[in-house]
Tab-separated table of C-alpha atoms in Angstrom:
chain	number	residue	atom	x	y	z
V	741	UNK	CA	1.474	12.069	16.460
V	742	UNK	CA	0.665	8.573	17.819
V	743	UNK	CA	-0.678	8.444	21.480
V	744	UNK	CA	-0.932	10.794	23.837
V	745	UNK	CA	-1.813	8.610	26.307
V	746	UNK	CA	0.010	5.556	28.116
V	747	UNK	CA	-3.079	4.574	29.868
V	748	UNK	CA	-6.664	4.594	29.783
V	749	UNK	CA	-7.163	5.209	33.366
V	750	UNK	CA	-8.318	9.000	33.966
V	751	UNK	CA	-7.294	9.876	30.271
V	752	UNK	CA	-9.164	12.647	28.974
V	753	UNK	CA	-8.363	14.012	25.226
V	754	UNK	CA	-7.482	10.959	23.596
V	755	UNK	CA	-7.244	12.096	19.775
V	756	UNK	CA	-4.349	11.843	17.841
V	757	UNK	CA	-1.609	14.737	18.701
V	758	UNK	CA	-3.544	15.836	21.600
V	759	UNK	CA	-1.793	18.300	23.894
V	760	UNK	CA	0.826	19.011	20.910
V	761	UNK	CA	0.595	22.425	19.502
V	762	UNK	CA	2.602	21.415	16.684
V	763	UNK	CA	0.386	18.527	15.803
V	764	UNK	CA	-2.694	20.447	16.109
V	765	UNK	CA	-1.478	23.375	14.269
V	766	UNK	CA	-0.256	20.997	11.719
V	767	UNK	CA	-3.473	19.569	11.056
V	768	UNK	CA	-5.469	22.618	11.208
V	769	UNK	CA	-3.240	24.290	8.916
V	770	UNK	CA	-3.517	21.593	6.396
V	771	UNK	CA	-7.537	21.719	6.577
V	772	UNK	CA	-7.419	25.028	5.810
V	773	UNK	CA	-5.347	24.797	2.638
V	774	UNK	CA	-7.198	21.948	1.490
V	775	UNK	CA	-10.350	23.584	1.754
V	776	UNK	CA	-9.428	26.348	0.015
V	777	UNK	CA	-7.784	24.636	-2.588
V	778	UNK	CA	-10.624	23.091	-4.034
V	779	UNK	CA	-12.631	26.552	-4.617
V	780	UNK	CA	-9.533	27.747	-6.046
V	781	UNK	CA	-9.475	24.848	-8.624
V	782	UNK	CA	-13.075	24.902	-9.003
V	783	UNK	CA	-12.903	28.774	-10.187
V	784	UNK	CA	-10.178	27.859	-12.994
V	785	UNK	CA	-11.843	24.383	-14.133
V	786	UNK	CA	-14.958	26.638	-14.586
V	787	UNK	CA	-13.577	29.518	-16.379
V	788	UNK	CA	-11.783	26.630	-18.956
V	789	UNK	CA	-14.871	24.911	-19.385
V	790	UNK	CA	-16.851	28.154	-20.118
V	791	UNK	CA	-13.685	29.046	-22.697
V	792	UNK	CA	-13.870	25.826	-24.278
V	793	UNK	CA	-17.924	25.762	-24.705
V	794	UNK	CA	-17.768	29.454	-25.718
K	330	UNK	CA	-27.104	-0.267	61.470
K	331	UNK	CA	-23.373	-0.957	62.162
K	332	UNK	CA	-20.620	1.928	61.133
K	333	UNK	CA	-19.311	-1.047	58.678
K	334	UNK	CA	-22.942	-1.201	56.957
K	335	UNK	CA	-23.259	2.242	56.904
K	336	UNK	CA	-20.246	2.737	54.768
K	337	UNK	CA	-20.972	-0.259	52.453
K	338	UNK	CA	-24.489	1.405	51.726
K	339	UNK	CA	-22.641	4.813	50.980
K	340	UNK	CA	-20.403	3.343	48.646
K	341	UNK	CA	-23.225	1.318	47.073
K	342	UNK	CA	-25.344	4.734	46.865
K	343	UNK	CA	-22.457	6.743	45.544
K	344	UNK	CA	-22.089	3.529	42.997
K	345	UNK	CA	-25.657	3.828	41.924
K	346	UNK	CA	-25.523	7.821	41.373
K	347	UNK	CA	-22.501	7.461	39.472
K	348	UNK	CA	-24.492	5.067	37.241
K	349	UNK	CA	-27.402	7.256	37.339
K	350	UNK	CA	-25.598	10.001	35.890
K	351	UNK	CA	-23.623	8.330	33.173
K	352	UNK	CA	-26.855	6.814	32.003
K	353	UNK	CA	-28.190	10.109	31.480
K	354	UNK	CA	-25.146	11.395	30.100
K	355	UNK	CA	-25.234	8.462	27.720
K	356	UNK	CA	-29.222	9.159	26.993
K	357	UNK	CA	-28.315	12.869	26.282
K	358	UNK	CA	-25.585	11.464	23.278
K	359	UNK	CA	-28.102	9.161	21.807
K	360	UNK	CA	-31.236	11.898	21.774
K	361	UNK	CA	-28.901	14.423	19.910
K	362	UNK	CA	-27.257	11.388	17.817
K	363	UNK	CA	-30.395	10.639	16.219
K	364	UNK	CA	-31.814	13.970	16.054
K	365	UNK	CA	-28.564	14.508	13.901
K	366	UNK	CA	-29.132	11.801	11.573
K	367	UNK	CA	-32.750	12.781	11.194
K	368	UNK	CA	-31.362	16.111	10.106
K	369	UNK	CA	-29.521	14.708	7.022
K	370	UNK	CA	-32.739	13.904	6.039
K	371	UNK	CA	-33.187	17.647	5.376
K	372	UNK	CA	-30.338	17.145	2.797
K	373	UNK	CA	-31.689	14.229	1.231
K	374	UNK	CA	-34.776	16.698	1.031
K	375	UNK	CA	-33.141	19.870	-0.535
K	376	UNK	CA	-31.079	17.495	-3.015
K	377	UNK	CA	-34.358	15.958	-4.544
K	378	UNK	CA	-35.998	19.331	-4.214
K	379	UNK	CA	-33.184	21.285	-6.041
K	380	UNK	CA	-32.493	18.594	-8.435
K	381	UNK	CA	-36.476	18.417	-9.390
K	382	UNK	CA	-36.922	21.749	-9.480
K	383	UNK	CA	-34.035	22.536	-12.133
K	384	UNK	CA	-34.647	21.525	-16.108
K	385	UNK	CA	-33.136	18.297	-17.424
K	386	UNK	CA	-29.982	19.793	-18.783
K	387	UNK	CA	-28.952	21.227	-15.025
K	388	UNK	CA	-29.856	18.197	-12.674
K	389	UNK	CA	-26.723	17.108	-11.833
K	390	UNK	CA	-24.970	20.455	-11.506
K	391	UNK	CA	-28.130	21.321	-9.213
K	392	UNK	CA	-27.133	18.169	-7.135
K	393	UNK	CA	-22.867	18.685	-6.922
K	394	UNK	CA	-23.765	22.080	-5.807
K	395	UNK	CA	-25.960	21.401	-3.006
K	396	UNK	CA	-23.866	18.433	-1.835
K	397	UNK	CA	-20.859	20.480	-1.680
K	398	UNK	CA	-22.243	22.955	0.390
K	399	UNK	CA	-23.041	20.322	3.056
K	400	UNK	CA	-19.116	19.011	2.707
K	401	UNK	CA	-17.771	22.690	2.858
K	402	UNK	CA	-19.727	23.472	5.861
K	403	UNK	CA	-18.726	20.599	8.020
K	404	UNK	CA	-14.993	21.363	8.057
K	405	UNK	CA	-15.388	25.191	8.221
K	406	UNK	CA	-17.747	24.897	11.327
K	407	UNK	CA	-14.988	23.405	12.941
K	408	UNK	CA	-12.552	25.362	12.109
K	409	UNK	CA	-14.141	28.943	12.748
K	410	UNK	CA	-18.060	28.666	12.800
K	411	UNK	CA	-18.011	26.956	16.099
K	412	UNK	CA	-15.678	29.666	17.997
K	413	UNK	CA	-17.924	32.360	16.557
K	414	UNK	CA	-20.819	30.958	18.353
K	415	UNK	CA	-19.081	30.916	21.599
K	416	UNK	CA	-17.036	34.225	20.943
K	417	UNK	CA	-19.778	37.027	19.831
K	418	UNK	CA	-22.829	37.211	22.029
K	419	UNK	CA	-21.884	40.952	22.570
K	420	UNK	CA	-22.419	41.715	18.789
K	421	UNK	CA	-19.170	42.238	16.929
K	422	UNK	CA	-16.493	42.530	19.601
K	423	UNK	CA	-15.317	38.747	20.517
K	424	UNK	CA	-15.260	37.239	24.049
K	425	UNK	CA	-12.613	34.731	25.513
K	426	UNK	CA	-14.505	31.622	23.957
K	427	UNK	CA	-11.372	29.122	24.167
K	428	UNK	CA	-13.956	26.245	24.689
K	429	UNK	CA	-14.764	27.048	21.323
K	430	UNK	CA	-11.381	27.250	19.372
K	431	UNK	CA	-10.865	23.924	17.169
K	432	UNK	CA	-7.719	23.482	19.061
K	433	UNK	CA	-9.091	23.249	22.403
K	434	UNK	CA	-9.045	19.920	24.143
K	435	UNK	CA	-12.819	19.357	23.898
K	436	UNK	CA	-12.568	19.763	20.043
K	437	UNK	CA	-12.161	16.170	19.274
K	438	UNK	CA	-12.560	12.804	21.144
K	439	UNK	CA	-12.468	13.355	24.912
K	440	UNK	CA	-13.338	10.649	27.926
K	441	UNK	CA	-14.239	13.610	30.125
K	442	UNK	CA	-16.195	15.631	27.613
K	443	UNK	CA	-19.656	13.808	26.618
K	444	UNK	CA	-21.157	17.281	25.007
K	445	UNK	CA	-18.991	19.300	22.698
K	446	UNK	CA	-18.644	16.747	19.970
K	447	UNK	CA	-22.478	16.448	19.889
K	448	UNK	CA	-23.484	19.721	20.035
K	449	UNK	CA	-21.342	20.990	17.578
K	450	UNK	CA	-22.664	18.445	15.257
K	451	UNK	CA	-26.196	19.410	16.122
K	452	UNK	CA	-25.128	22.946	15.102
K	453	UNK	CA	-23.093	21.863	12.214
K	454	UNK	CA	-26.436	20.521	10.349
K	455	UNK	CA	-28.530	23.869	11.561
K	456	UNK	CA	-25.475	25.332	9.194
K	457	UNK	CA	-25.942	23.004	6.713
K	458	UNK	CA	-29.297	23.774	6.661
K	459	UNK	CA	-29.119	27.607	6.124
K	460	UNK	CA	-26.689	26.666	3.229
K	461	UNK	CA	-28.824	24.431	1.538
K	462	UNK	CA	-31.871	26.998	1.765
K	463	UNK	CA	-29.747	29.505	-0.202
K	464	UNK	CA	-28.591	26.726	-2.678
K	465	UNK	CA	-31.963	26.474	-4.036
K	466	UNK	CA	-32.457	30.094	-4.598
K	467	UNK	CA	-29.900	30.651	-6.919
K	468	UNK	CA	-29.453	27.071	-8.885
K	469	UNK	CA	-28.952	27.006	-12.809
K	470	UNK	CA	-26.827	30.173	-12.950
K	471	UNK	CA	-24.533	30.429	-10.253
K	472	UNK	CA	-20.720	29.768	-10.643
K	473	UNK	CA	-19.758	26.706	-8.300
K	474	UNK	CA	-16.683	28.690	-6.598
K	475	UNK	CA	-18.791	31.714	-5.842
K	476	UNK	CA	-21.446	29.529	-4.839
K	477	UNK	CA	-18.913	27.633	-2.199
K	478	UNK	CA	-17.636	30.987	-0.894
K	479	UNK	CA	-21.293	32.119	-0.507
K	480	UNK	CA	-22.104	29.137	1.294
K	481	UNK	CA	-19.713	28.895	3.872
K	482	UNK	CA	-20.224	32.788	4.637
K	483	UNK	CA	-23.807	31.975	5.373
K	484	UNK	CA	-23.421	28.510	7.107
K	485	UNK	CA	-20.455	29.078	8.984
K	486	UNK	CA	-20.033	32.722	9.558
K	487	UNK	CA	-23.672	34.694	9.320
K	488	UNK	CA	-26.315	32.526	10.536
K	489	UNK	CA	-23.807	31.109	13.328
K	490	UNK	CA	-23.302	34.963	14.233
K	491	UNK	CA	-26.724	35.956	14.523
K	492	UNK	CA	-27.365	32.730	16.561
K	493	UNK	CA	-24.934	33.925	19.502
K	494	UNK	CA	-27.090	36.924	19.257
K	495	UNK	CA	-30.503	35.802	19.318
K	496	UNK	CA	-29.636	32.039	20.932
K	497	UNK	CA	-26.293	31.836	23.242
K	498	UNK	CA	-27.595	32.617	26.904
K	499	UNK	CA	-25.537	35.766	27.045
K	500	UNK	CA	-26.808	37.089	23.555
K	501	UNK	CA	-27.524	40.410	23.631
K	502	UNK	CA	-30.866	40.055	21.459
K	503	UNK	CA	-32.135	37.795	24.582
K	504	UNK	CA	-30.558	40.175	27.118
K	505	UNK	CA	-31.568	43.274	25.786
K	506	UNK	CA	-35.004	42.539	23.465
K	507	UNK	CA	-36.055	39.642	25.418
K	508	UNK	CA	-35.928	37.237	22.147
K	509	UNK	CA	-37.544	34.236	22.089
K	510	UNK	CA	-37.099	31.765	19.152
K	511	UNK	CA	-36.551	28.353	20.446
K	512	UNK	CA	-36.889	26.538	16.703
K	513	UNK	CA	-34.856	29.507	14.981
K	514	UNK	CA	-37.463	30.745	12.842
K	515	UNK	CA	-35.321	34.047	12.665
K	516	UNK	CA	-31.819	32.963	13.769
K	517	UNK	CA	-31.654	30.356	10.769
K	518	UNK	CA	-34.797	30.968	8.514
K	519	UNK	CA	-34.867	34.454	8.196
K	520	UNK	CA	-31.374	35.012	7.892
K	521	UNK	CA	-31.086	32.247	5.583
K	522	UNK	CA	-33.892	33.719	3.171
K	523	UNK	CA	-32.888	37.343	2.834
K	524	UNK	CA	-29.089	36.285	2.589
K	525	UNK	CA	-30.528	34.661	-0.582
K	526	UNK	CA	-32.591	37.701	-1.581
K	527	UNK	CA	-29.454	39.845	-1.310
K	528	UNK	CA	-27.107	37.405	-3.436
K	529	UNK	CA	-30.097	37.282	-5.971
K	530	UNK	CA	-30.439	40.499	-6.532
K	531	UNK	CA	-26.447	40.999	-7.341
K	532	UNK	CA	-26.845	37.150	-9.315
K	533	UNK	CA	-29.620	38.341	-11.773
K	534	UNK	CA	-32.494	35.806	-13.266
K	535	UNK	CA	-31.543	32.648	-15.314
K	536	UNK	CA	-31.297	33.481	-18.701
K	537	UNK	CA	-35.302	33.215	-20.124
K	538	UNK	CA	-37.004	33.798	-17.054
K	539	UNK	CA	-38.319	37.290	-17.951
K	540	UNK	CA	-39.791	38.221	-21.179
K	541	UNK	CA	-38.715	41.553	-22.852
K	542	UNK	CA	-41.409	43.299	-21.256
K	543	UNK	CA	-39.990	42.304	-18.173
K	544	UNK	CA	-42.987	39.811	-17.401
K	545	UNK	CA	-42.071	36.460	-15.979
K	546	UNK	CA	-41.860	33.193	-17.724
K	547	UNK	CA	-42.309	29.865	-16.268
K	548	UNK	CA	-39.045	27.844	-16.168
K	549	UNK	CA	-40.958	24.526	-14.888
K	550	UNK	CA	-39.232	21.821	-12.605
K	551	UNK	CA	-38.282	18.925	-14.634
K	552	UNK	CA	-39.351	16.643	-12.001
K	553	UNK	CA	-42.341	17.937	-9.787
K	554	UNK	CA	-42.794	14.558	-7.901
K	555	UNK	CA	-39.188	14.639	-6.857
K	556	UNK	CA	-39.906	18.034	-5.719
K	557	UNK	CA	-42.506	17.141	-3.718
K	558	UNK	CA	-41.140	14.080	-2.123
K	559	UNK	CA	-37.942	15.940	-1.470
K	560	UNK	CA	-39.772	18.735	0.570
K	561	UNK	CA	-41.658	16.281	2.876
K	562	UNK	CA	-38.161	14.590	3.309
K	563	UNK	CA	-37.649	18.036	4.717
K	564	UNK	CA	-40.255	17.862	6.991
K	565	UNK	CA	-39.090	14.414	8.296
K	566	UNK	CA	-35.400	15.946	9.075
K	567	UNK	CA	-37.268	19.058	10.766
K	568	UNK	CA	-38.426	16.731	13.651
K	569	UNK	CA	-34.915	15.984	14.341
K	570	UNK	CA	-33.823	19.718	13.498
K	571	UNK	CA	-36.579	20.808	16.338
K	572	UNK	CA	-35.466	17.987	18.612
K	573	UNK	CA	-32.083	19.545	18.314
K	574	UNK	CA	-33.769	22.828	19.464
K	575	UNK	CA	-34.596	21.604	22.876
K	576	UNK	CA	-31.858	20.864	25.874
K	577	UNK	CA	-31.866	17.445	27.589
K	578	UNK	CA	-31.125	17.686	31.553
K	579	UNK	CA	-30.187	15.044	33.164
K	580	UNK	CA	-32.656	14.099	35.803
K	581	UNK	CA	-34.552	17.081	35.039
K	582	UNK	CA	-37.487	18.239	32.338
K	583	UNK	CA	-36.512	19.520	29.427
K	584	UNK	CA	-35.571	23.410	28.494
K	585	UNK	CA	-35.590	25.087	25.603
K	586	UNK	CA	-32.326	27.106	24.260
K	587	UNK	CA	-33.425	29.804	26.783
K	588	UNK	CA	-33.252	27.573	29.913
K	589	UNK	CA	-36.814	28.064	30.282
K	590	UNK	CA	-38.683	24.834	31.092
K	591	UNK	CA	-40.548	23.035	28.221
K	592	UNK	CA	-41.471	19.260	26.824
K	593	UNK	CA	-40.895	17.462	23.544
K	594	UNK	CA	-44.710	17.082	23.880
K	595	UNK	CA	-45.365	20.768	23.463
K	596	UNK	CA	-43.025	20.827	20.265
K	597	UNK	CA	-45.065	17.607	19.037
K	598	UNK	CA	-48.170	19.226	19.498
K	599	UNK	CA	-47.272	22.526	17.571
K	600	UNK	CA	-44.970	21.609	15.113
K	601	UNK	CA	-47.729	19.058	13.401
K	602	UNK	CA	-50.276	21.735	13.927
K	603	UNK	CA	-48.015	24.254	12.164
K	604	UNK	CA	-47.326	22.022	9.576
K	605	UNK	CA	-50.765	20.870	8.925
K	606	UNK	CA	-51.954	24.882	8.812
K	607	UNK	CA	-49.381	25.716	6.517
K	608	UNK	CA	-50.302	23.139	3.962
K	609	UNK	CA	-54.010	23.963	4.229
K	610	UNK	CA	-53.515	27.564	4.237
K	611	UNK	CA	-51.481	27.204	0.658
K	612	UNK	CA	-54.011	24.720	-0.779
K	613	UNK	CA	-56.713	27.234	-0.126
K	614	UNK	CA	-54.828	30.150	-1.944
K	615	UNK	CA	-53.093	28.143	-4.496
K	616	UNK	CA	-54.023	24.630	-5.071
K	617	UNK	CA	-50.755	23.921	-6.080
K	618	UNK	CA	-48.987	21.083	-4.719
K	619	UNK	CA	-45.336	22.653	-4.761
K	620	UNK	CA	-46.790	25.730	-2.594
K	621	UNK	CA	-48.730	23.262	-0.093
K	622	UNK	CA	-45.576	21.692	0.522
K	623	UNK	CA	-43.447	24.879	0.774
K	624	UNK	CA	-46.698	25.869	2.902
K	625	UNK	CA	-46.328	22.761	5.437
K	626	UNK	CA	-42.471	24.648	5.801
K	627	UNK	CA	-43.815	27.935	6.036
K	628	UNK	CA	-46.720	26.652	8.521
K	629	UNK	CA	-43.792	25.083	10.882
K	630	UNK	CA	-41.474	28.109	10.753
K	631	UNK	CA	-44.666	30.275	11.812
K	632	UNK	CA	-45.071	28.138	14.844
K	633	UNK	CA	-41.282	27.477	15.469
K	634	UNK	CA	-40.428	30.465	17.710
K	635	UNK	CA	-43.013	30.404	20.115
K	636	UNK	CA	-43.047	26.536	19.967
K	637	UNK	CA	-43.031	25.610	23.569
K	638	UNK	CA	-46.005	27.890	24.403
K	639	UNK	CA	-48.260	27.985	21.565
K	640	UNK	CA	-51.907	26.463	22.146
K	641	UNK	CA	-51.948	23.969	19.417
K	642	UNK	CA	-55.062	25.665	17.549
K	643	UNK	CA	-52.770	28.666	17.623
K	644	UNK	CA	-50.306	27.169	15.838
K	645	UNK	CA	-52.758	25.829	13.402
K	646	UNK	CA	-54.155	28.963	12.555
K	647	UNK	CA	-50.547	31.180	12.460
K	648	UNK	CA	-49.387	28.294	10.164
K	649	UNK	CA	-52.230	28.487	7.871
K	650	UNK	CA	-51.611	32.437	7.893
K	651	UNK	CA	-48.066	31.162	6.824
K	652	UNK	CA	-48.918	28.816	4.177
K	653	UNK	CA	-51.183	31.895	2.606
K	654	UNK	CA	-48.523	34.469	2.597
K	655	UNK	CA	-45.506	32.630	1.326
K	656	UNK	CA	-47.067	32.159	-2.115
K	657	UNK	CA	-48.033	35.524	-2.386
K	658	UNK	CA	-44.623	36.792	-1.110
K	659	UNK	CA	-42.823	34.573	-3.769
K	660	UNK	CA	-45.426	35.597	-6.658
K	661	UNK	CA	-44.809	39.527	-5.555
K	662	UNK	CA	-41.036	38.833	-5.767
K	663	UNK	CA	-40.951	37.288	-9.004
K	664	UNK	CA	-42.907	39.966	-10.371
K	665	UNK	CA	-40.038	42.637	-9.369
K	666	UNK	CA	-37.923	40.793	-11.415
K	667	UNK	CA	-36.012	38.817	-8.967
K	668	UNK	CA	-35.855	35.325	-9.758
K	669	UNK	CA	-35.891	32.792	-6.961
K	670	UNK	CA	-35.954	29.428	-8.551
K	671	UNK	CA	-37.581	27.524	-5.456
K	672	UNK	CA	-39.176	30.406	-3.382
K	673	UNK	CA	-36.454	30.315	-0.653
K	674	UNK	CA	-36.727	34.228	0.241
K	675	UNK	CA	-40.603	33.859	0.697
K	676	UNK	CA	-40.650	30.455	2.404
K	677	UNK	CA	-37.673	30.935	5.076
K	678	UNK	CA	-37.331	34.488	4.959
K	679	UNK	CA	-41.064	36.001	5.007
K	680	UNK	CA	-42.252	32.689	6.724
K	681	UNK	CA	-39.375	33.025	9.488
K	682	UNK	CA	-40.193	36.755	9.911
K	683	UNK	CA	-43.771	35.990	10.550
K	684	UNK	CA	-42.675	32.869	12.863
K	685	UNK	CA	-40.726	35.413	15.013
K	686	UNK	CA	-43.374	37.680	15.091
K	687	UNK	CA	-45.910	35.157	16.047
K	688	UNK	CA	-43.854	34.708	19.361
K	689	UNK	CA	-44.329	38.747	19.947
K	690	UNK	CA	-48.257	38.511	19.308
K	691	UNK	CA	-49.075	34.912	21.532
K	692	UNK	CA	-46.019	34.932	23.704
K	693	UNK	CA	-45.621	38.098	24.823
K	694	UNK	CA	-45.220	38.600	28.380
K	695	UNK	CA	-43.723	35.221	29.132
K	696	UNK	CA	-41.008	35.516	31.558
K	697	UNK	CA	-37.616	34.643	30.711
K	698	UNK	CA	-34.705	33.524	33.191
K	699	UNK	CA	-32.215	35.253	34.868
K	700	UNK	CA	-32.151	38.916	34.100
K	701	UNK	CA	-33.419	39.086	30.564
K	702	UNK	CA	-36.698	40.763	30.132
K	703	UNK	CA	-40.178	39.204	28.986
K	704	UNK	CA	-40.797	38.217	25.726
K	705	UNK	CA	-42.552	41.386	23.737
K	706	UNK	CA	-43.768	42.235	20.599
K	707	UNK	CA	-41.150	45.118	19.761
K	708	UNK	CA	-38.267	42.614	21.202
K	709	UNK	CA	-39.445	40.385	18.663
K	710	UNK	CA	-40.104	42.489	15.639
K	711	UNK	CA	-36.429	44.345	16.634
K	712	UNK	CA	-34.984	40.922	16.545
K	713	UNK	CA	-36.551	39.797	13.017
K	714	UNK	CA	-35.702	42.825	11.732
K	715	UNK	CA	-31.942	42.284	13.094
K	716	UNK	CA	-31.667	38.770	11.482
K	717	UNK	CA	-33.275	40.028	7.923
K	718	UNK	CA	-30.844	43.249	7.797
K	719	UNK	CA	-27.733	40.954	8.854
K	720	UNK	CA	-28.583	38.398	6.254
K	721	UNK	CA	-29.737	40.753	3.357
K	722	UNK	CA	-26.396	43.033	4.027
K	723	UNK	CA	-24.093	40.173	4.013
K	724	UNK	CA	-25.609	38.519	1.388
K	725	UNK	CA	-25.636	41.243	-0.761
K	726	UNK	CA	-22.067	42.895	-0.095
K	727	UNK	CA	-20.308	39.478	-0.648
K	728	UNK	CA	-22.316	38.728	-3.771
K	729	UNK	CA	-21.384	42.273	-4.966
K	730	UNK	CA	-17.503	41.403	-4.333
K	731	UNK	CA	-17.747	38.208	-6.453
K	732	UNK	CA	-19.678	39.870	-9.190
K	733	UNK	CA	-16.889	42.376	-9.712
K	734	UNK	CA	-14.448	39.284	-9.753
K	735	UNK	CA	-16.238	37.412	-12.125
K	736	UNK	CA	-16.997	34.740	-9.708
K	737	UNK	CA	-20.696	34.915	-9.224
K	738	UNK	CA	-22.891	34.172	-12.640
K	739	UNK	CA	-22.303	31.695	-15.122
K	740	UNK	CA	-22.420	33.116	-18.753
K	741	UNK	CA	-25.538	33.328	-20.793
K	742	UNK	CA	-24.421	30.951	-23.535
K	743	UNK	CA	-23.492	28.331	-21.246
K	744	UNK	CA	-26.481	28.619	-19.440
K	745	UNK	CA	-28.386	28.092	-22.713
K	746	UNK	CA	-26.172	25.000	-23.243
K	747	UNK	CA	-26.855	23.726	-19.777
K	748	UNK	CA	-24.255	23.418	-16.461
K	749	UNK	CA	-24.537	19.785	-16.877
K	750	UNK	CA	-22.677	19.436	-20.285
K	751	UNK	CA	-20.441	22.070	-19.320
K	752	UNK	CA	-19.375	21.030	-15.956
K	753	UNK	CA	-20.351	17.566	-14.706
K	754	UNK	CA	-18.702	14.516	-16.121
K	755	UNK	CA	-21.810	11.880	-15.757
K	756	UNK	CA	-25.300	12.144	-17.298
K	757	UNK	CA	-28.613	12.374	-15.225
K	758	UNK	CA	-31.095	10.679	-17.897
K	759	UNK	CA	-28.855	9.270	-20.572
K	760	UNK	CA	-31.491	6.890	-21.983
K	761	UNK	CA	-34.642	8.782	-21.875
K	762	UNK	CA	-34.279	12.400	-22.396
K	763	UNK	CA	-32.661	15.016	-24.518
K	764	UNK	CA	-32.130	18.762	-22.496
K	765	UNK	CA	-34.224	21.260	-23.891
K	766	UNK	CA	-32.564	24.429	-24.744
């Protein structure tokens, strides 16, 4: 990733990975995975806990 | 004046104009920044409200659920919720909305764009509000995984989709119906309340809520004072919410979301008058502090759609009506076997529906800008029904699927033990209380 700009003069998008479709795509993909994973984990954890207390 | 002096003066005027423009831009950012901060108080309020309304054995589970709803709404609004708002004004066929896509240059720190981030954040807080509305209705018996899926569906898909119809400058409800809902009575509250109703039908009541003959039994909040403080915090937050519904125009008059001129003074008059009317209406009907504070919310929603044009005494009166009808609606639903733990359908669904109709009754004939028709009762009624049907059907369908997958309801034996003991690694009141069965 690193800096997408060489100078602040005239800079627009300054976020990490700006102008790099690979970097942005990878970040978005990871974001999706780490949002979905806790929901799956929650379902598994709940099931285990319910079985344990039944 | 010499040519050099004229050139110097022109340069100075240009510099002053740029400074003025940038001051206005920064003021705009500051205004919405603090609206967003105030809106976080809505969630502090809902957190207190839900935990207070739970029994001791479920307090922390209710808190965890509420906190997670907020947390999951933020990234999902970034990933797809904001895009839905930009892409869906025509109904169900998306239009080009690359500015709203999460990979766009505007969707991150960008020195040439002071607006996208602050508006995305404000809309994200609106989204989180819908999820919190839903969260209270289903407390003490919904599975966390199913809840998160439903909260994301409501907060980052359903309400924002309806907002694209009823709030977006090209939304079909505005263009075809003249729909007027400046304070989001329909596109936030009606949607969320009816979505909750759809889920509640599939979720079923809490264990012990109904006697064998079907009559409702009281499952009392473990801490009513906390619930009341939570409700008042929600009111505080709604001043940020309604501030976020007005458009700051650099160098010009405020406009509402539809581009019609308005003032923050209008919002101040009618928010407070609706709030007070709602409390007094609910007091007159019930004398119950829970419904009084719920009536305060309903009073604000009653005035919300036409907040920009109501005469303040009218806002008070419609708020009062809201405060009266909300407990009637809540008790009616309870007697029908639907366990809405905090009255979310009554307060937000019915209260919001009433607010949209209020604009049709008292703001009928006000012109819209551009080619949209004038505000009308029929347009408002149609808009309210669209919001109610869209919220209910999506909530019902999604919760039905989750029910089939066994991801919706906590088993009855676990409800009896209590969710905190089963799922939460910390204790709410370790030194003072033992959970009631």
